[in-house]
XYZ file of C-alpha atoms in Angstrom:
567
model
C 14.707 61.704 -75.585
C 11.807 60.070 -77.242
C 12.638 57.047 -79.538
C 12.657 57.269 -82.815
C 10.442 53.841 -83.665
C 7.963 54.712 -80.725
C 4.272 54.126 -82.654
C 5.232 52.840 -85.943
C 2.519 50.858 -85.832
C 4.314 47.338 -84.732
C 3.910 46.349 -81.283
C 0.327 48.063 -80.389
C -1.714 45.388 -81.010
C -1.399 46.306 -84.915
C -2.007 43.934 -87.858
C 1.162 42.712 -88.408
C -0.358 39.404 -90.641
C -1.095 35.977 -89.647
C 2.739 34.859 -89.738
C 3.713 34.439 -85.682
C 7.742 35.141 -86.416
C 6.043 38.532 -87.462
C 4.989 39.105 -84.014
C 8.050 37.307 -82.026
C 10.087 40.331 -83.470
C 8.146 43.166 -80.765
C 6.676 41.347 -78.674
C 8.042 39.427 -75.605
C 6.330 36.071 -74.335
C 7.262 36.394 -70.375
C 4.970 33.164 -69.216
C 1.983 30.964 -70.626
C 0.208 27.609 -69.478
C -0.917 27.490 -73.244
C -0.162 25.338 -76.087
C 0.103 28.185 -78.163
C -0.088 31.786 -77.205
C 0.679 33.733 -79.986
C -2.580 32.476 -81.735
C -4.395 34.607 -79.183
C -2.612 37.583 -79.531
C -2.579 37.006 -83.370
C -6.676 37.159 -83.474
C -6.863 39.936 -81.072
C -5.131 41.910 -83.671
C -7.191 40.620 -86.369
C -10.316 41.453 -85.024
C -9.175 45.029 -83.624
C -7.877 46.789 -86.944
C -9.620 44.447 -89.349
C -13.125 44.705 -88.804
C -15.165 47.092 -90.524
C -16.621 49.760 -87.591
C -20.143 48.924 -87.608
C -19.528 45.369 -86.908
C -16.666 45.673 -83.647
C -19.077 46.503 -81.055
C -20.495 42.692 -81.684
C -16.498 41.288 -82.829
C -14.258 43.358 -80.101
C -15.444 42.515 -76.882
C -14.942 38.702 -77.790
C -11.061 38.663 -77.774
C -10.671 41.957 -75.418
C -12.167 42.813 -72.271
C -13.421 46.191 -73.342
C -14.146 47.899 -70.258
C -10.331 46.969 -68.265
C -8.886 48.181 -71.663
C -11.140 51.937 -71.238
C -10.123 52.172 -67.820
C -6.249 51.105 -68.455
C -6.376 53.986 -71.747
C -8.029 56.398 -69.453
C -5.541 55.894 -66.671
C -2.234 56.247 -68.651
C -4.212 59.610 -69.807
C -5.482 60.999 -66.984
C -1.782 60.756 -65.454
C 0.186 62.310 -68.726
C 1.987 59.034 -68.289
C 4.603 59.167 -71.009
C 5.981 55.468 -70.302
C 2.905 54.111 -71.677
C 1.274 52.625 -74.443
C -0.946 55.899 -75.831
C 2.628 57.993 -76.035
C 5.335 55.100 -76.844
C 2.649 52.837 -78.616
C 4.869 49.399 -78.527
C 6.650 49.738 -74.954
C 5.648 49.661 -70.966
C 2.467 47.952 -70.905
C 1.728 43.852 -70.970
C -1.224 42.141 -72.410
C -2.494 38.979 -70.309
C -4.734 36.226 -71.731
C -7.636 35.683 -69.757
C -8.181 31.812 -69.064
C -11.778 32.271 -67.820
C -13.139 34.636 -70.699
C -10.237 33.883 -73.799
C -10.216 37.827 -73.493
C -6.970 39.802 -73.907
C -6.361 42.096 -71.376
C -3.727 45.187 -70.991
C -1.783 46.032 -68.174
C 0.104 48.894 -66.987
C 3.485 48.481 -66.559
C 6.618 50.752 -65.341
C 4.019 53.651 -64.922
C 6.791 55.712 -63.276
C 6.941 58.555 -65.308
C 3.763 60.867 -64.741
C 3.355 64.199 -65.339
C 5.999 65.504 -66.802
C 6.878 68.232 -69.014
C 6.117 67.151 -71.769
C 2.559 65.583 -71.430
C 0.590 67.933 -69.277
C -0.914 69.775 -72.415
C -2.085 66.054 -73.292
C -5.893 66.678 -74.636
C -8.187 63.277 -73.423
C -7.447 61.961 -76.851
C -3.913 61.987 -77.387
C -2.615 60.274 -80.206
C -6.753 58.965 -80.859
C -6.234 60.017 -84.679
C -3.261 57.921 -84.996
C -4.046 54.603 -86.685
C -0.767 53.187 -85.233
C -2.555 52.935 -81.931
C -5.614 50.872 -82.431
C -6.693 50.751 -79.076
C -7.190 54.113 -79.671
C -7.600 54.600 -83.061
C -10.454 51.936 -83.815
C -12.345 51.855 -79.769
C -12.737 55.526 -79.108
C -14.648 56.079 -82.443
C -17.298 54.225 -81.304
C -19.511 55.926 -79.897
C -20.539 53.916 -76.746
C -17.024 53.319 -75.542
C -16.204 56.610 -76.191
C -18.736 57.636 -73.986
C -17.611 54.930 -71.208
C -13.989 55.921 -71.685
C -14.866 59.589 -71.200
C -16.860 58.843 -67.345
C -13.818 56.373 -66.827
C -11.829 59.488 -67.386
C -14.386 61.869 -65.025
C -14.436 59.196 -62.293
C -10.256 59.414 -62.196
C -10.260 63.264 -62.359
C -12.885 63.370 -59.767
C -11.699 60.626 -57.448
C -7.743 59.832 -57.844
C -7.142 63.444 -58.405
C -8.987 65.232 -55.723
C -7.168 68.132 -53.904
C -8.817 67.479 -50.365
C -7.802 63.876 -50.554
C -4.518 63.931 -52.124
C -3.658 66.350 -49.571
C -4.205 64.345 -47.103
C -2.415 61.576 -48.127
C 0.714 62.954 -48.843
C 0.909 64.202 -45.364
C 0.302 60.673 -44.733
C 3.276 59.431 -46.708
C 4.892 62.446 -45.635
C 4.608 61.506 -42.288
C 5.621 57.942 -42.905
C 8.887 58.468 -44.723
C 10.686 62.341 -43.951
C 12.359 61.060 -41.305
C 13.721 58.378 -43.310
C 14.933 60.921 -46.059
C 16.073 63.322 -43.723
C 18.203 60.924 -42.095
C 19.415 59.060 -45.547
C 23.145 60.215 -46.606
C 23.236 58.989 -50.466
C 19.886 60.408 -51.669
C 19.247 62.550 -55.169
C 17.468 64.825 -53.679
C 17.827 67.322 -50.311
C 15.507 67.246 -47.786
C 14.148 70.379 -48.701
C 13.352 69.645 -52.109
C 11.640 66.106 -51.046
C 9.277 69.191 -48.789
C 8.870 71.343 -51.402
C 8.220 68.938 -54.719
C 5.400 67.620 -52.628
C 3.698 70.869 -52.752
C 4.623 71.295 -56.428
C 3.244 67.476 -57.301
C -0.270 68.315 -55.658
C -0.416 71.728 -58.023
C 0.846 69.549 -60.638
C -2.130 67.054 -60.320
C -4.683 69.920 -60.638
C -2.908 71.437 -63.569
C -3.411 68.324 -64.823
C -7.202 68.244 -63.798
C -7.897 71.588 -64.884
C -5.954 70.779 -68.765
C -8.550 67.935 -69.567
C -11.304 69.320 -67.635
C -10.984 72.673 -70.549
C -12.162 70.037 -72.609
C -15.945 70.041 -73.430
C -16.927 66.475 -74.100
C -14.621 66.199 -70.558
C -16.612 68.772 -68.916
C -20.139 67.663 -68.321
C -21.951 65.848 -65.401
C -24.028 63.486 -67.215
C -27.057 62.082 -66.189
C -27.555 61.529 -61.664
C -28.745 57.737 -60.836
C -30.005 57.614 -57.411
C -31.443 55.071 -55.298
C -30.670 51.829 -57.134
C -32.942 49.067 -55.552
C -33.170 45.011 -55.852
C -36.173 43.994 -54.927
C -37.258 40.092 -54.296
C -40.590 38.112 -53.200
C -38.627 38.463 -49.746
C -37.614 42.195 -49.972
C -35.678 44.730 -51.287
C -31.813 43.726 -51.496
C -33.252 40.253 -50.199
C -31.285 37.900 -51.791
C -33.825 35.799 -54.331
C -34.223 31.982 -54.553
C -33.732 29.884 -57.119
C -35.119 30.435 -60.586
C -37.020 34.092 -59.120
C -36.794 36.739 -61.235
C -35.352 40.223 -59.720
C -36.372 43.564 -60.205
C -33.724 46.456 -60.236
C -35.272 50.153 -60.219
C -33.232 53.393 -60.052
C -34.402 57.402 -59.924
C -32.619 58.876 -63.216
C -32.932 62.595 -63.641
C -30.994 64.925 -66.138
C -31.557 68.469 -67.233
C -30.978 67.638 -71.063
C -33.467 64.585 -71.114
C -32.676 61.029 -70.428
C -32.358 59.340 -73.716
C -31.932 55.266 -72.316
C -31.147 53.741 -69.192
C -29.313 50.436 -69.333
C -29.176 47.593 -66.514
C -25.804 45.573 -67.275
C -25.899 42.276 -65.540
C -23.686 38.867 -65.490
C -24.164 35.671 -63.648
C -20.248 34.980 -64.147
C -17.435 35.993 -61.572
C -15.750 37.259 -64.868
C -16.871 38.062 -68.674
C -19.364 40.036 -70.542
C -22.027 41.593 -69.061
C -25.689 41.733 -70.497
C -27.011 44.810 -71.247
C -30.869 45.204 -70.775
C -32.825 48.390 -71.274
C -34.736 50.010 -68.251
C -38.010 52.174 -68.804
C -40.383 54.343 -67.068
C -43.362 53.403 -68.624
C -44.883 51.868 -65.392
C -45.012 48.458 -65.991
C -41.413 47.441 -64.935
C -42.568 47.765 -61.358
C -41.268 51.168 -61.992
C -44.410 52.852 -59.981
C -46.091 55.704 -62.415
C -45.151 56.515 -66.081
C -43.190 59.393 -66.578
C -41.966 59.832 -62.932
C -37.866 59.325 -63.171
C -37.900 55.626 -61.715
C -36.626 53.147 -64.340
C -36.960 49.632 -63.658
C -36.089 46.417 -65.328
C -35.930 42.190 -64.809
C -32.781 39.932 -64.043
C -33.726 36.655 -64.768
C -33.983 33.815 -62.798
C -30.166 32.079 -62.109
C -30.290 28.844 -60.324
C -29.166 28.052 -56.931
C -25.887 29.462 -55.278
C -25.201 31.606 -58.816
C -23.636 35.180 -58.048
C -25.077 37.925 -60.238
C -23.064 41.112 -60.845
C -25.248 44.383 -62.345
C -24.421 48.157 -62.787
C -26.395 51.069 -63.841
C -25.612 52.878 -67.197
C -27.815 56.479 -68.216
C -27.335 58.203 -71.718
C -27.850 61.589 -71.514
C -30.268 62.902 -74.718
C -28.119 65.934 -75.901
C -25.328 65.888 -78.847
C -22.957 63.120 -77.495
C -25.305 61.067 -75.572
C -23.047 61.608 -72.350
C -22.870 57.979 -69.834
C -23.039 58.069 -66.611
C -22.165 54.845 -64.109
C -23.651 53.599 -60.740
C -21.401 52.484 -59.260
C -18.845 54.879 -60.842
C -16.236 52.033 -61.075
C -18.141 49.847 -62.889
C -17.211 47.055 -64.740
C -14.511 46.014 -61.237
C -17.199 47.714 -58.782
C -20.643 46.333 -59.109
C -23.535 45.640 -56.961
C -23.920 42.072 -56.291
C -26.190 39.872 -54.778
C -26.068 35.693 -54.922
C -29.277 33.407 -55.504
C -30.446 31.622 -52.078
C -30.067 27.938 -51.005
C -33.027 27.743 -49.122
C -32.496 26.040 -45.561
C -34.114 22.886 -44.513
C -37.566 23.473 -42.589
C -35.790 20.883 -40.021
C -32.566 18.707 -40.057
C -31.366 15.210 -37.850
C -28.068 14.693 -39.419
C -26.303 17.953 -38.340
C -22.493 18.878 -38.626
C -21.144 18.163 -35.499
C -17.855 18.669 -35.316
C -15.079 20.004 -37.540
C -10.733 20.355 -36.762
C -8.991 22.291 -39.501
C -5.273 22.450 -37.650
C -5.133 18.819 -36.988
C -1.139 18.678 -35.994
C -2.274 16.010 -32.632
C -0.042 12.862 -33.519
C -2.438 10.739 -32.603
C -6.102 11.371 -34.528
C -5.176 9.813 -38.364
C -6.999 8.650 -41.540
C -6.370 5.626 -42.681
C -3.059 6.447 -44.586
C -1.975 7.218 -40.968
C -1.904 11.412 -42.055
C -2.899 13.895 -39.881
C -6.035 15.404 -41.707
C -8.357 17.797 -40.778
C -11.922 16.531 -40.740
C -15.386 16.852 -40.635
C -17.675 15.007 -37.977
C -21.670 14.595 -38.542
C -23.887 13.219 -36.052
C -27.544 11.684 -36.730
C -28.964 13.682 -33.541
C -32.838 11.952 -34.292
C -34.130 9.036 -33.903
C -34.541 7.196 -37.318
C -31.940 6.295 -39.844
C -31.230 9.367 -42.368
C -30.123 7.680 -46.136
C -27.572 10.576 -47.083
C -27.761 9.686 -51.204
C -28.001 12.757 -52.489
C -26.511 14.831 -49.863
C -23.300 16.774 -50.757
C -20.540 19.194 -48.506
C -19.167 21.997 -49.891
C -16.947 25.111 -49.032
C -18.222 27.048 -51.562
C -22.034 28.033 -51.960
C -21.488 28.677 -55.301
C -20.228 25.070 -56.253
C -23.256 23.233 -54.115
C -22.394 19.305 -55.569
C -18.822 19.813 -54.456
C -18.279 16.593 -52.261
C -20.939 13.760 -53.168
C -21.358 12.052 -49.909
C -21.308 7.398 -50.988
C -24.691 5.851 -50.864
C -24.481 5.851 -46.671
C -27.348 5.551 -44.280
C -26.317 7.226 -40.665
C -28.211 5.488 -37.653
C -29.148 7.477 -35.332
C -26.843 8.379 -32.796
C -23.877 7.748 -35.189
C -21.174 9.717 -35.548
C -19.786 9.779 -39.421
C -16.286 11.247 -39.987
C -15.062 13.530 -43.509
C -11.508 13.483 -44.154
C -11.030 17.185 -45.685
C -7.941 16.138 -47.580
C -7.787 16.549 -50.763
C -7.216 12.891 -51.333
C -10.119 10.751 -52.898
C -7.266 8.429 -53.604
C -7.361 7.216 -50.115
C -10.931 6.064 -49.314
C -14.266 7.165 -50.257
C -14.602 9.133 -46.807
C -12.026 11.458 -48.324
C -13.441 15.224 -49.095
C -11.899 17.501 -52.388
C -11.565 20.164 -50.587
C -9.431 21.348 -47.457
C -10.063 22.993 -44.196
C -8.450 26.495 -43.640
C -7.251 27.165 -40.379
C -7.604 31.087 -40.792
C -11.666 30.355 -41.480
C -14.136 29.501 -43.865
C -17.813 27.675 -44.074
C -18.659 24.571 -44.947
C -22.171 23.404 -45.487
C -24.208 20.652 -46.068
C -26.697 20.066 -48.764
C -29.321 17.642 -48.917
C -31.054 15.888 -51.383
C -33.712 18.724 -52.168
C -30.720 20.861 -52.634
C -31.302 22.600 -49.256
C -29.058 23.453 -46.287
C -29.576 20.705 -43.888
C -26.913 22.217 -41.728
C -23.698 24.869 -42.247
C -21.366 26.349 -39.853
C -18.798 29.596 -40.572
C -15.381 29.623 -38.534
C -12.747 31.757 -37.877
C -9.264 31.414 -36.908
C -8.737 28.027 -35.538
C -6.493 26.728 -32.620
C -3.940 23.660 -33.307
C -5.313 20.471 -32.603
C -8.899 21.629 -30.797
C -12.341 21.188 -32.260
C -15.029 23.416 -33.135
C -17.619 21.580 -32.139
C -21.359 21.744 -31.271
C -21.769 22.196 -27.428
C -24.172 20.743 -26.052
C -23.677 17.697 -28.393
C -25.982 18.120 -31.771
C -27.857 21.020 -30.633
C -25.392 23.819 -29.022
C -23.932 26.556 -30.425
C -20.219 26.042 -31.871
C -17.061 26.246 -29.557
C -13.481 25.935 -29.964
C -12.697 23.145 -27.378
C -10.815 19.688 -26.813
C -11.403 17.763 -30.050
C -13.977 14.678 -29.330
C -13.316 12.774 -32.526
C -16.332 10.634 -33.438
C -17.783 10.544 -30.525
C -19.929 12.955 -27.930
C -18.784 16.511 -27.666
C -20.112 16.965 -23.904
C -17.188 14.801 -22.704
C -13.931 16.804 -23.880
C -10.919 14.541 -24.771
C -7.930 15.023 -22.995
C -6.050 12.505 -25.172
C -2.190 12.805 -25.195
C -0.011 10.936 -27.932
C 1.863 8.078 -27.581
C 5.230 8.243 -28.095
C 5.772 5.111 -30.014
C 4.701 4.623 -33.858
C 1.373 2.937 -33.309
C -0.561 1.548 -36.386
C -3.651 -0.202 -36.636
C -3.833 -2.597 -40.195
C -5.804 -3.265 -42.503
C -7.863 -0.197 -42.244
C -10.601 -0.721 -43.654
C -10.703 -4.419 -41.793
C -12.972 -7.314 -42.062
C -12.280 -10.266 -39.374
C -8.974 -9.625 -38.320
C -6.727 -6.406 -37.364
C -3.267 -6.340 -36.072
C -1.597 -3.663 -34.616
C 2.167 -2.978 -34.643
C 4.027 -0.753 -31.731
C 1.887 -1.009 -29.054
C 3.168 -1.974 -25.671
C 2.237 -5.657 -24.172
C 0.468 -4.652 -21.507
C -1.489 -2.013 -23.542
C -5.097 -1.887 -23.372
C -7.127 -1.268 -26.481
C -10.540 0.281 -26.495
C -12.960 0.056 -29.753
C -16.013 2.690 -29.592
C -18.741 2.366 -32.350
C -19.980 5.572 -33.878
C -22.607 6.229 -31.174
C -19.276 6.877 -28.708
C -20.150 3.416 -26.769
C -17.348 1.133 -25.507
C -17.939 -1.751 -28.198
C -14.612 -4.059 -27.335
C -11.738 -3.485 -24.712
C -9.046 -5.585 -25.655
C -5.731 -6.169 -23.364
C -2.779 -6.303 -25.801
C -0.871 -9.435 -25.449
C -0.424 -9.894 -29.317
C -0.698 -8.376 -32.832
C -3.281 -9.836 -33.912
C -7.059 -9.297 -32.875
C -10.474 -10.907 -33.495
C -12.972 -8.427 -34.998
C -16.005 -11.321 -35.681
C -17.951 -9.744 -33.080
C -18.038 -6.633 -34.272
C -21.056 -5.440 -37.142
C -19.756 -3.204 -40.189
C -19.444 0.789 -39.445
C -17.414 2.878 -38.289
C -15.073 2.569 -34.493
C -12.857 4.867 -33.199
C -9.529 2.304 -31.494
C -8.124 4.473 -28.749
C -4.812 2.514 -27.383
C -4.006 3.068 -23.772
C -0.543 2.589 -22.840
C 1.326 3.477 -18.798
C 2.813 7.262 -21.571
C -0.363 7.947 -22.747
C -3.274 7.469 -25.358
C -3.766 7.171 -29.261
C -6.797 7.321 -30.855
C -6.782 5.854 -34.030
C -10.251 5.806 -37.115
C -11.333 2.585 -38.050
C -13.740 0.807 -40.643
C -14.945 -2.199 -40.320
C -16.167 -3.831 -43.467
């Protein structure tokens, strides 16, 4: 019936002073990983109804993510949604903290009550004049986000709210649920109505259309941007290299004059964009002056950095009408991500990797199955990998800083993707996925020496270079540390078999191995270094140099193969 405190200026992000038991009294604190919350929600408020209009373009976008809040406002609008903040004003929406940015952010919530009745007459600034709503009140009297809200607003109207497509999808849903109804015995509503209000809510949506579309700052196209283009020394939509400057052009045309064309760019995931102005003056590698094509510089970003840019246009009449490319902009964007060159050539090469390692039998040296990653030094001189780094993530390059290590050639070195530094020095921070990923690995000119992409893996098989250093990658019997041309057919061993200490120096023993066993140690080349018949727990390692063995114990039920380090 429409409550009586709804918009009294309390729990809209209003002023309410600096005292926080002010705020506990309308406001709700649902969840936090912060020391203390209401401090950000306290500012927020500050800044929005406290600082003078000329100065909140610069203030605002600091504490609020301006854009999410236009399209949020613009939403709850374009729907006549009347459980919302612009008709209730201190009810049904949330406001989340933004760790990455320290930006507050609105949310809808319990959206469930469109239009009705009573809000399809809703002009596209309902209760703007009301200073108890400051996200109206104070943002949509400046003119730029006015101007944003308003193509927010078109791009809805135009998109969300199209009769072609919304027809289509509720014969979708329709299709999807009416047997359901038809057959339910204990619902509100007859069949026939559930039929018929579908009609009614597609008429309803266009009433809706057609109400804010009457509107004249509503109803105007704004300026067209066509063909937006990044160009590089390698192309156009070439990603660039490191430290190269980008050039973005775009065709802008408008019958009422273009009055500027922006290029908003960011090289953050999240956060504030950068505006920069584009011209037609042709030196902006925007060919001739005075020929539509507007063209401006992103700066260099350094390796691995993602860059996110959209296209604004002002229109030169009264308002100064914007127009977006892509229309969704700020959470649609074009994007491109700076280059890691690749290595001319590469001898240290990732052989092998397992990312479902359930075997029983292939452990680290905290006797846990891990997945792993092998390399293999497929030339012929010793490669010194200081300097060299794996990662999962091309945008983190330094993510896993391989110990001062020089591979031999023909050695095999093994990368415990665990997670667990705690365990050795050979232990990655970062795990394999089993449903996929790419790991690469960087060298000490901050190049790709070598990378390989997977999908969906199998449990307890490799994906592993075939043939061995060179081949193309397979999923296949894993080969742990040693040759993939000879798949293992390695079966566990029943009994609890542990090899200790691991790392070792002179001595190892080994505890539930069979007397009668045979042990087999193979250096990191895959050749048969030792082979040891078990008639004790306790073996002689003297003759063996410092690296890296794989122990495979052979018993009458099967074979283990076990990772070892000799110091």
């Amino acid at each position: 019936g429409g409550g009586p405190q709804w918009g009294d200026g309390t729990a809209a992000l209003n002023w309410l002073g600096s005292d926080q038991a002010e705020y506990e009294q309308y406001y709700t604190l649902k969840s936090t990983t912060q020391v203390d919350p209401w401090s950000n929600l306290i500012q927020t408020c500050d800044v929005l109804n406290n600082t003078p209009a000329s100065e909140l373009p610069a203030a605002l976008p600091e504490v609020l993510d301006i854009d999410r809040t236009l399209w949020f406002l613009a939403c709850e609008n374009a729907f006549g949604d009347d459980d919302s903040y612009i008709f209730k004003g201190k009810m049904d929406y949330y406001v989340y903290w933004e760790i990455e940015t320290g930006r507050l952010v609105p949310l809808e919530y319990d959206g469930n009550s469109i239009l009705v009745e009573e809000s399809m007459n809703w002009g596209p600034f309902y209760n703007a004049n009301n200073v108890n709503y400051p996200l109206l009140n104070k943002m949509l009297a400046v003119g730029e986000w006015r101007q944003r809200y308003l193509a927010h607003l078109r791009t809805i109207l135009n998109n969300a709210m199209d009769a072609d497509l919304n027809a289509q999808l509720f014969d979708q849903y329709i299709d999807l649920i009416q047997e359901e109804v038809q057959a339910d015995d204990k619902k509100l509503y007859s069949y026939s109505e559930f039929i018929s209000n579908s009609a009614e809510l597609e008429e309803l949506i266009q009433d809706r259309k057609t109400t804010l579309y009457a509107n004249s700052e509503v109803n105007t196209t704004g300026a067209l941007i066509e063909n937006v283009v990044m160009s590089t020394n390698g192309g156009e939509w070439v990603n660039p290299v490191a430290d190269e400057q980008v050039s973005i052009t775009t065709s802008v045309t408008s019958p009422d004059g273009v009055q500027f064309v922006y290029m908003w760019y960011s090289n953050q995931w999240v956060g504030n964009f950068t505006k920069i102005q584009m011209f037609d003056d042709g030196s902006h590698d925007d060919g001739a002056a005075g020929d539509n094509i507007y063209g401006a510089y992103i700066p260099g970003q350094t390796l691995g950095t993602t860059v996110r840019f959209y296209i604004e246009a002002r229109e030169n009449n009264t308002a100064h009408t914007a127009t977006f490319v892509p229309e969704g902009a700020e959470h649609d964007v074009y994007v491109y991500t700076v280059a890691v060159p690749w290595a001319a050539d590469t001898d240290v090469v990732i052989n092998e990797v397992m990312a479902m390692n359930n075997t029983g039998f292939i452990t680290d040296e905290a006797s846990e199955e891990e997945d792993w990653i092998e390399l293999f030094n497929r030339g012929s001189e010793p490669v010194d990998l200081s300097g060299y780094y794996l990662t999962d993530n091309t945008g983190n390059l330094d993510k896993w800083e391989f110990p001062d290590y020089t591979i031999q050639p023909g050695e095999y070195l093994i990368v415990w993707a665990d997670e667990d530094s705690t365990q050795g020095i050979w232990h990655a921070n970062f795990k394999l996925s089993s449903s996929g990923e790419s790991i690469s690995l960087i060298n000490d000119n901050t190049e790709i020496a070598d990378g390989v992409s997977f999908g969906d893996q199998e449990e307890n098989m490799g994906f592993a270079r075939v043939p061995n250093g060179t081949g193309p990658f397979a999923i296949q019997g894993q080969t742990f540390a040693s040759n993939n041309d000879f798949v293992s057919i390695d079966e566990p061993v029943s009994d609890d078999v542990h090899l200790y200490p691991n790392p070792a120096n002179e001595e190892l023993y080994i505890t539930g191995a069979l007397q009668g066993s045979m042990i087999e140690i193979y250096n990191s080349a895959g050749a048969l270094a030792s082979q040891i018949p078990v008639s004790g727990i306790q073996f002689d390692l003297s003759g063996l140099s410092a690296g890296y063995y794989v122990v495979r114990i052979m018993t009458q039920e099967g074979m283990r193969t076990v990772p070892l380090m000799k110091n």
